[in-house]
Coordinates of C-alpha atoms in Angstrom, one line a residue:
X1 CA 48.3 5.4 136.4
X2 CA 47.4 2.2 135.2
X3 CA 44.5 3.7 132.5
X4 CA 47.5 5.6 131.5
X5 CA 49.8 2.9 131.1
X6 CA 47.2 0.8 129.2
X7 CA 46.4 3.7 126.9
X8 CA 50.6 4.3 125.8
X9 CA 50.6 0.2 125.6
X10 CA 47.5 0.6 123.2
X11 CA 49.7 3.8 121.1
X12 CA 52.7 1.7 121.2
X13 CA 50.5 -1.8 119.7
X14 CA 48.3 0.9 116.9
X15 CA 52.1 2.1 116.2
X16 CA 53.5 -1.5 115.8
X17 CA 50.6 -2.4 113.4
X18 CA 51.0 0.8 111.0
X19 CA 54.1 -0.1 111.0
X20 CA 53.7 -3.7 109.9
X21 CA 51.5 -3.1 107.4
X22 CA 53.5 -0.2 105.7
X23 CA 56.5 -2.8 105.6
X24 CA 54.5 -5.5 103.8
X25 CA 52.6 -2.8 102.0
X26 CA 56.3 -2.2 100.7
X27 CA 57.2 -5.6 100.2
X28 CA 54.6 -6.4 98.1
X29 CA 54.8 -3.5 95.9
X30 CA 58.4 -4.2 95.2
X31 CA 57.1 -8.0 94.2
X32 CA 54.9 -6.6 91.7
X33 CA 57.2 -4.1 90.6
X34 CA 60.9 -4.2 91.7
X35 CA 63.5 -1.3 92.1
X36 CA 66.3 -1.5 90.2
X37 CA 69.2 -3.4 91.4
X38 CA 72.3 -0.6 91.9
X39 CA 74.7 -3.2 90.4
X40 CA 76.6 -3.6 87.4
X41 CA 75.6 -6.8 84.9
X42 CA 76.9 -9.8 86.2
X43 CA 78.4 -12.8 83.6
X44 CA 78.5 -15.2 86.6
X45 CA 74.7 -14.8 86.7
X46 CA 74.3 -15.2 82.8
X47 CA 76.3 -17.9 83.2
X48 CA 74.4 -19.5 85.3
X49 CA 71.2 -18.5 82.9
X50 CA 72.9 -21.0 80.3
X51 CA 73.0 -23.3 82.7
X52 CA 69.2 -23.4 83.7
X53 CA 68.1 -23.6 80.2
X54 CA 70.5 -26.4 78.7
X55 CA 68.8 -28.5 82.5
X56 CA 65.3 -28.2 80.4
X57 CA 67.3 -30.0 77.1
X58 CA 67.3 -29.2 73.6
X59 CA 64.6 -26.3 73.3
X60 CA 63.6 -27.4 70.0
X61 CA 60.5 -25.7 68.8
X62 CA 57.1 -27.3 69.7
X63 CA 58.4 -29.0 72.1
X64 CA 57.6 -29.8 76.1
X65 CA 61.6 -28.8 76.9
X66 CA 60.9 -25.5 74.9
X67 CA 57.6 -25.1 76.3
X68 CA 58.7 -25.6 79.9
X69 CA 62.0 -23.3 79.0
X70 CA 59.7 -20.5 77.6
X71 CA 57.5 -20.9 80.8
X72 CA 60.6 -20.4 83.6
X73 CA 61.5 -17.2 81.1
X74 CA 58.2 -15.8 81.5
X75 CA 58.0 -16.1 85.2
X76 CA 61.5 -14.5 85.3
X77 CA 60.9 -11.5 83.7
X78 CA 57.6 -11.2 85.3
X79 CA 59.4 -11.5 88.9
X80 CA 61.8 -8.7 87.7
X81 CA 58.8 -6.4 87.1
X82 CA 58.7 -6.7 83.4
X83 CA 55.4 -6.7 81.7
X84 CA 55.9 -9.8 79.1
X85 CA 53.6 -10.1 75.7
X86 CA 53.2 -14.0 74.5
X87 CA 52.9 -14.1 71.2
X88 CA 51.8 -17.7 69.7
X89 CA 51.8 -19.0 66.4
X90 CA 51.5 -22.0 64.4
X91 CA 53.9 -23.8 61.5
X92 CA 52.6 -25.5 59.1
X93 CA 49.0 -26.0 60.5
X94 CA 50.7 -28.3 63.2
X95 CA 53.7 -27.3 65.0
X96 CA 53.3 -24.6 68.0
X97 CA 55.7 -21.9 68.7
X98 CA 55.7 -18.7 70.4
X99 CA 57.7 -15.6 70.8
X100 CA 58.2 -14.0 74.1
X101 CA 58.4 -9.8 74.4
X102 CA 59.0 -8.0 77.8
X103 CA 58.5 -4.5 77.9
X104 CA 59.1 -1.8 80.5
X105 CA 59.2 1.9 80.1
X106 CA 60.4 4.9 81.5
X107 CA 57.9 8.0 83.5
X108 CA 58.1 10.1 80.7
X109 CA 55.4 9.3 78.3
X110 CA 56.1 8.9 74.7
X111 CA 59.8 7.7 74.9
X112 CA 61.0 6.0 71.6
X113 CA 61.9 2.3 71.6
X114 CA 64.6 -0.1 72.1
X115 CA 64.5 -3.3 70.8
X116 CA 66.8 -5.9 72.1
X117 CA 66.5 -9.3 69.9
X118 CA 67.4 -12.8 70.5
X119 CA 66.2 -16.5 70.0
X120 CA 65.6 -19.3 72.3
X121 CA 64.6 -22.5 70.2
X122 CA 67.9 -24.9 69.7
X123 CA 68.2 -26.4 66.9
X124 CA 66.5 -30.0 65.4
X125 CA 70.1 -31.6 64.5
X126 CA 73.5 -31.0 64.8
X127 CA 74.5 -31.2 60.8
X128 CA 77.7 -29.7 60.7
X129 CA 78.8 -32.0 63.5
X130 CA 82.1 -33.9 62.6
X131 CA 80.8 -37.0 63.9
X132 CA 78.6 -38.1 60.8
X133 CA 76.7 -40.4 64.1
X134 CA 76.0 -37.0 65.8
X135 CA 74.9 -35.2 62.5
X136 CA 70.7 -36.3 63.7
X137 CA 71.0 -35.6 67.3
X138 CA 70.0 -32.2 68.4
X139 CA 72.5 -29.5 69.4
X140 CA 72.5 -29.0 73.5
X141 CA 72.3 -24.6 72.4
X142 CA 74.8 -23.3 75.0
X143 CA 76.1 -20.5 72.9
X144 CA 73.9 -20.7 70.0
X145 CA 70.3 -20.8 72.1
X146 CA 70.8 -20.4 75.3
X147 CA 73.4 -17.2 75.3
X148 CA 71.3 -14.6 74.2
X149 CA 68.2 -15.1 76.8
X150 CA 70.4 -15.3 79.5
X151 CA 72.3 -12.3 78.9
X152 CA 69.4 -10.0 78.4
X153 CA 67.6 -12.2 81.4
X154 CA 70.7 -10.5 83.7
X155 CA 70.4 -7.1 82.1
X156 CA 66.2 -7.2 82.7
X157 CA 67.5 -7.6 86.0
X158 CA 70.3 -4.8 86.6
X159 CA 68.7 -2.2 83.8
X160 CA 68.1 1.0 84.9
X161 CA 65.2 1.5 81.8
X162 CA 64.5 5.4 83.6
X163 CA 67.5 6.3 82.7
X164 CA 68.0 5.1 78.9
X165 CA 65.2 7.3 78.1
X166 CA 63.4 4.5 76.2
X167 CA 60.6 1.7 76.1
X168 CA 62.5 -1.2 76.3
X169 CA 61.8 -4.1 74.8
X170 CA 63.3 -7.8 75.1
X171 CA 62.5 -9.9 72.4
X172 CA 63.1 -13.6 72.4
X173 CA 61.9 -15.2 69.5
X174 CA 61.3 -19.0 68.5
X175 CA 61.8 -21.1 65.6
X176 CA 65.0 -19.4 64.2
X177 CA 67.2 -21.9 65.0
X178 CA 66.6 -24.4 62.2
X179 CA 67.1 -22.5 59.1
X180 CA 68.6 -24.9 56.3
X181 CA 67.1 -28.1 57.4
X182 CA 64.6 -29.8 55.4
X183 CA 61.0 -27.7 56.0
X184 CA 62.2 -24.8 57.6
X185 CA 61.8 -21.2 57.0
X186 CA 64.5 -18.5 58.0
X187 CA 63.7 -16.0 61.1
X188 CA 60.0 -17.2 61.5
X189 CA 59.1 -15.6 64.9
X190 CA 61.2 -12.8 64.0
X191 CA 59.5 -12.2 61.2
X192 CA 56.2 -12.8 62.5
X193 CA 56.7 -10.4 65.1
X194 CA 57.8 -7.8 62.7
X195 CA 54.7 -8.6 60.3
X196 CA 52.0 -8.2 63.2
X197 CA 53.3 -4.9 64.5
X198 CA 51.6 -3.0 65.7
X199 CA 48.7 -4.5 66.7
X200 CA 50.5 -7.1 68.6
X201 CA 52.8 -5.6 70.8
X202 CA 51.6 -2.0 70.4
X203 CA 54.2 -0.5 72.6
X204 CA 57.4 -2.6 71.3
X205 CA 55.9 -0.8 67.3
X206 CA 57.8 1.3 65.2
X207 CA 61.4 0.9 67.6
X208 CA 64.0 3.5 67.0
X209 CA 66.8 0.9 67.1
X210 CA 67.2 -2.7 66.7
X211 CA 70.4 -5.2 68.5
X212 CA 70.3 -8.7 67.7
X213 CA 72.4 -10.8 70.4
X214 CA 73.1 -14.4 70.0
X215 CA 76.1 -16.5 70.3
X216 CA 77.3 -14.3 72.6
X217 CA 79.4 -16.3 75.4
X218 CA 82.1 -18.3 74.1
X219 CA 85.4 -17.9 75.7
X220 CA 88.2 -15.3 74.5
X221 CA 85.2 -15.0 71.8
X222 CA 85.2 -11.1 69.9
X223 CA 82.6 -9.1 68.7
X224 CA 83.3 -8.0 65.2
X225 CA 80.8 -5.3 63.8
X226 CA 78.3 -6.4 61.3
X227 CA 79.0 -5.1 57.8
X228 CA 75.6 -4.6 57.0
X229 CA 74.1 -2.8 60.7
X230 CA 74.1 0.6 60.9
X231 CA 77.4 2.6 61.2
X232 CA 76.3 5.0 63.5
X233 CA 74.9 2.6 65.9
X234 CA 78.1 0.3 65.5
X235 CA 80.2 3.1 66.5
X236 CA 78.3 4.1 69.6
X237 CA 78.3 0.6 70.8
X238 CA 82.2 -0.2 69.9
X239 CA 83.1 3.3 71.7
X240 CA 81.5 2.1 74.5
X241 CA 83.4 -0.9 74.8
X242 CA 86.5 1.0 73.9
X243 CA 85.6 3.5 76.9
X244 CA 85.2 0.5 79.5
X245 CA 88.6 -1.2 78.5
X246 CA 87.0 -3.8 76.3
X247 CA 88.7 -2.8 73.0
X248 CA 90.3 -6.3 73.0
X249 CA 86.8 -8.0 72.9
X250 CA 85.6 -5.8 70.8
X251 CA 87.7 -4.5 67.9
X252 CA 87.4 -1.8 65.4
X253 CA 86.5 -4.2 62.2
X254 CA 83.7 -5.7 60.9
X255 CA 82.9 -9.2 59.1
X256 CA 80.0 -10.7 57.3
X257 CA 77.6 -12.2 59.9
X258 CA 75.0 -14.8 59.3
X259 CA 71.2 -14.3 59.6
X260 CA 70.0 -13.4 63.3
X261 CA 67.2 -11.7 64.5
X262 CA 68.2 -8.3 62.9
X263 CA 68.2 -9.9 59.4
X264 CA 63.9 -8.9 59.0
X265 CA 64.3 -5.3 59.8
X266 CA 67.1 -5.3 56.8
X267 CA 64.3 -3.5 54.4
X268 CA 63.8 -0.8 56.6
X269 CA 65.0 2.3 57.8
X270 CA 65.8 1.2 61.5
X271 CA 69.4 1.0 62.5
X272 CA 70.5 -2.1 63.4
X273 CA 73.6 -3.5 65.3
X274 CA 74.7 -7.3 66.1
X275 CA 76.6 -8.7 69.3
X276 CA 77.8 -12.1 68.0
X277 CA 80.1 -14.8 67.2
X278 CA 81.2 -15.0 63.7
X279 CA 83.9 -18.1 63.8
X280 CA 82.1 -20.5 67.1
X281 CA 83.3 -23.5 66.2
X282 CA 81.0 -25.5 67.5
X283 CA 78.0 -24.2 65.8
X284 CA 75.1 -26.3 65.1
X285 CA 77.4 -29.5 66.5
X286 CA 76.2 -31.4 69.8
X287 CA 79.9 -29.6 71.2
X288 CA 77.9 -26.8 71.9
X289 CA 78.1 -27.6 75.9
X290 CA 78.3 -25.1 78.7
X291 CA 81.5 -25.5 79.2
X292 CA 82.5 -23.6 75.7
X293 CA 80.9 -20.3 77.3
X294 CA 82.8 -18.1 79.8
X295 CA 81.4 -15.4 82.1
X296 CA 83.9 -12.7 81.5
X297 CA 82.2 -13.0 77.8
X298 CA 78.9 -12.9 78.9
X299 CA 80.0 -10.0 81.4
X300 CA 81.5 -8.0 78.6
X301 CA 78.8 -8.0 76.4
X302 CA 75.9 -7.7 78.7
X303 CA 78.1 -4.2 80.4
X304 CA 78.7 -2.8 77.3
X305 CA 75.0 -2.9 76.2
X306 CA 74.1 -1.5 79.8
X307 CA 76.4 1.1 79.5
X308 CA 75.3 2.4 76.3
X309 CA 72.0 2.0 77.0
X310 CA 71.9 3.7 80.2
X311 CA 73.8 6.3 78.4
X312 CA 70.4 7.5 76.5
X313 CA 71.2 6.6 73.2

């Protein structure tokens, strides 16, 4: 009686150890590559992704803020399963920047690509500032810096990429922020990016569509369609939001926008589409504080593009 007893305690302990190490078998797997998280995008959370990037500073190009910035956005997207691309260059033979791609894609093999653009650099000095005394300093970048990564920061997280049918790919560029002062170029990573395709990101090459998202938080702030994107892709993205209830935030008209991260692919063929302010008054001014954004913002844009993207454009 007692060898049998021994031998079920031995079943039960061999039992207990499969067990074990099938359970941390799947917790690490679903460190290195996550499941998809069955909820909607939140704009608390991207909220709260402005918030951790204005705690680094201005992220002015080339510098340690925008260096240690660029670092906690790496590990991010890496924690959510994405595979992220560094792409580093130099401005005139001295200053460093770098652009920041994640990419994840779908089982089936040769899906097209969606590109997803933003920028993360703030910018050197707050020039249309009222306050001639503020007119040097640099701008803190709520809206205008730090909106963009954190919304497509939440939507890495809550994307359900199988279903859109696509590669997807999340570009955050630097040094776009400064265009107009003394020295700088227009879109520089942007361009960059788009000049070394596609031997630098080989499976972000030749994308099928482009959206550029930046100043994208402010409160009661619309979305107005870019008069020179793509009318087809403007449509689909504004019926979406008319098909959630967001017509409010997102009416049927479009304006002249400024450059953004779109404005390089204007030569092409691809369609392009813009989700951003065209009126934030606090643009390039040190006003441009957290508390100017608002998550309902933040949670309307980032559900519209999740909607529509996990609609299989």
């Amino acid at each position: 009686m007692q060898r049998i007893r021994a031998y079920s305690i031995e079943l039960i302990l061999i039992g207990a150890l499969l067990t074990a190490v099938g359970f941390f078998g799947y917790l690490g797997y679903g460190l290195l590559r996550p499941d998809v998280v069955n909820e909607p995008f939140s704009g608390a959370r991207a909220l709260t992704n402005v918030g951790k990037q204005l705690d680094f500073g201005p992220r002015i190009t080339g510098t340690e803020a925008s260096l240690r910035m660029g670092d906690w956005l790496v590990e991010q997207l890496r924690l959510l399963g994405w595979d992220v691309v560094i792409q580093p260059f130099t401005i005139n033979e001295q200053l460093q920047g770098r652009n920041i791609v994640a990419v994840r894609s779908p089982s089936q093999p040769g899906a097209p690509v969606a590109l997803l653009a933003t920028h993360y650099d703030t910018r050197l000095a707050a020039d249309a500032d009222p306050d001639l005394d503020n007119q040097q300093s640099p701008t803190p970048g709520a809206n205008a810096g730090a909106s963009g990564p954190a919304l497509l920061l939440e939507l890495a997280r809550t994307l359900d990429v199988q279903a859109t049918g696509h590669t997807v790919c999340l570009a955050f560029f630097d040094a776009e922020a400064n265009v107009g002062l003394p020295g700088w170029d227009a879109n520089i990573g942007s361009r960059l990016f788009v000049e070394s395709l596609p031997g630098s990101v080989p499976r972000c090459a030749s994308p099928r569509l482009v959206v550029g998202v930046d100043q994208a938080g402010a409160s009661e702030q619309r979305f107005f369609q870019n008069e020179t994107g793509d009318p087809a892709l403007n449509t689909a993205l504004w019926s979406v939001a008319d098909a959630l209830e967001l017509g409010a935030r997102f009416p049927d008209q479009s304006r002249p926008m400024p450059l953004s991260a779109t404005s390089v692919f204007s030569g092409t063929a691809i369609p392009t589409a813009d989700l951003m302010s065209t009126d934030y008054p606090y643009l390039a001014t040190t006003a441009d504080t957290l508390d100017k954004l608002s998550s309902d913002t933040l949670g309307a844009a980032g559900l519209v593009l999740e909607t529509w993207l996990e609609s299989g454009p």
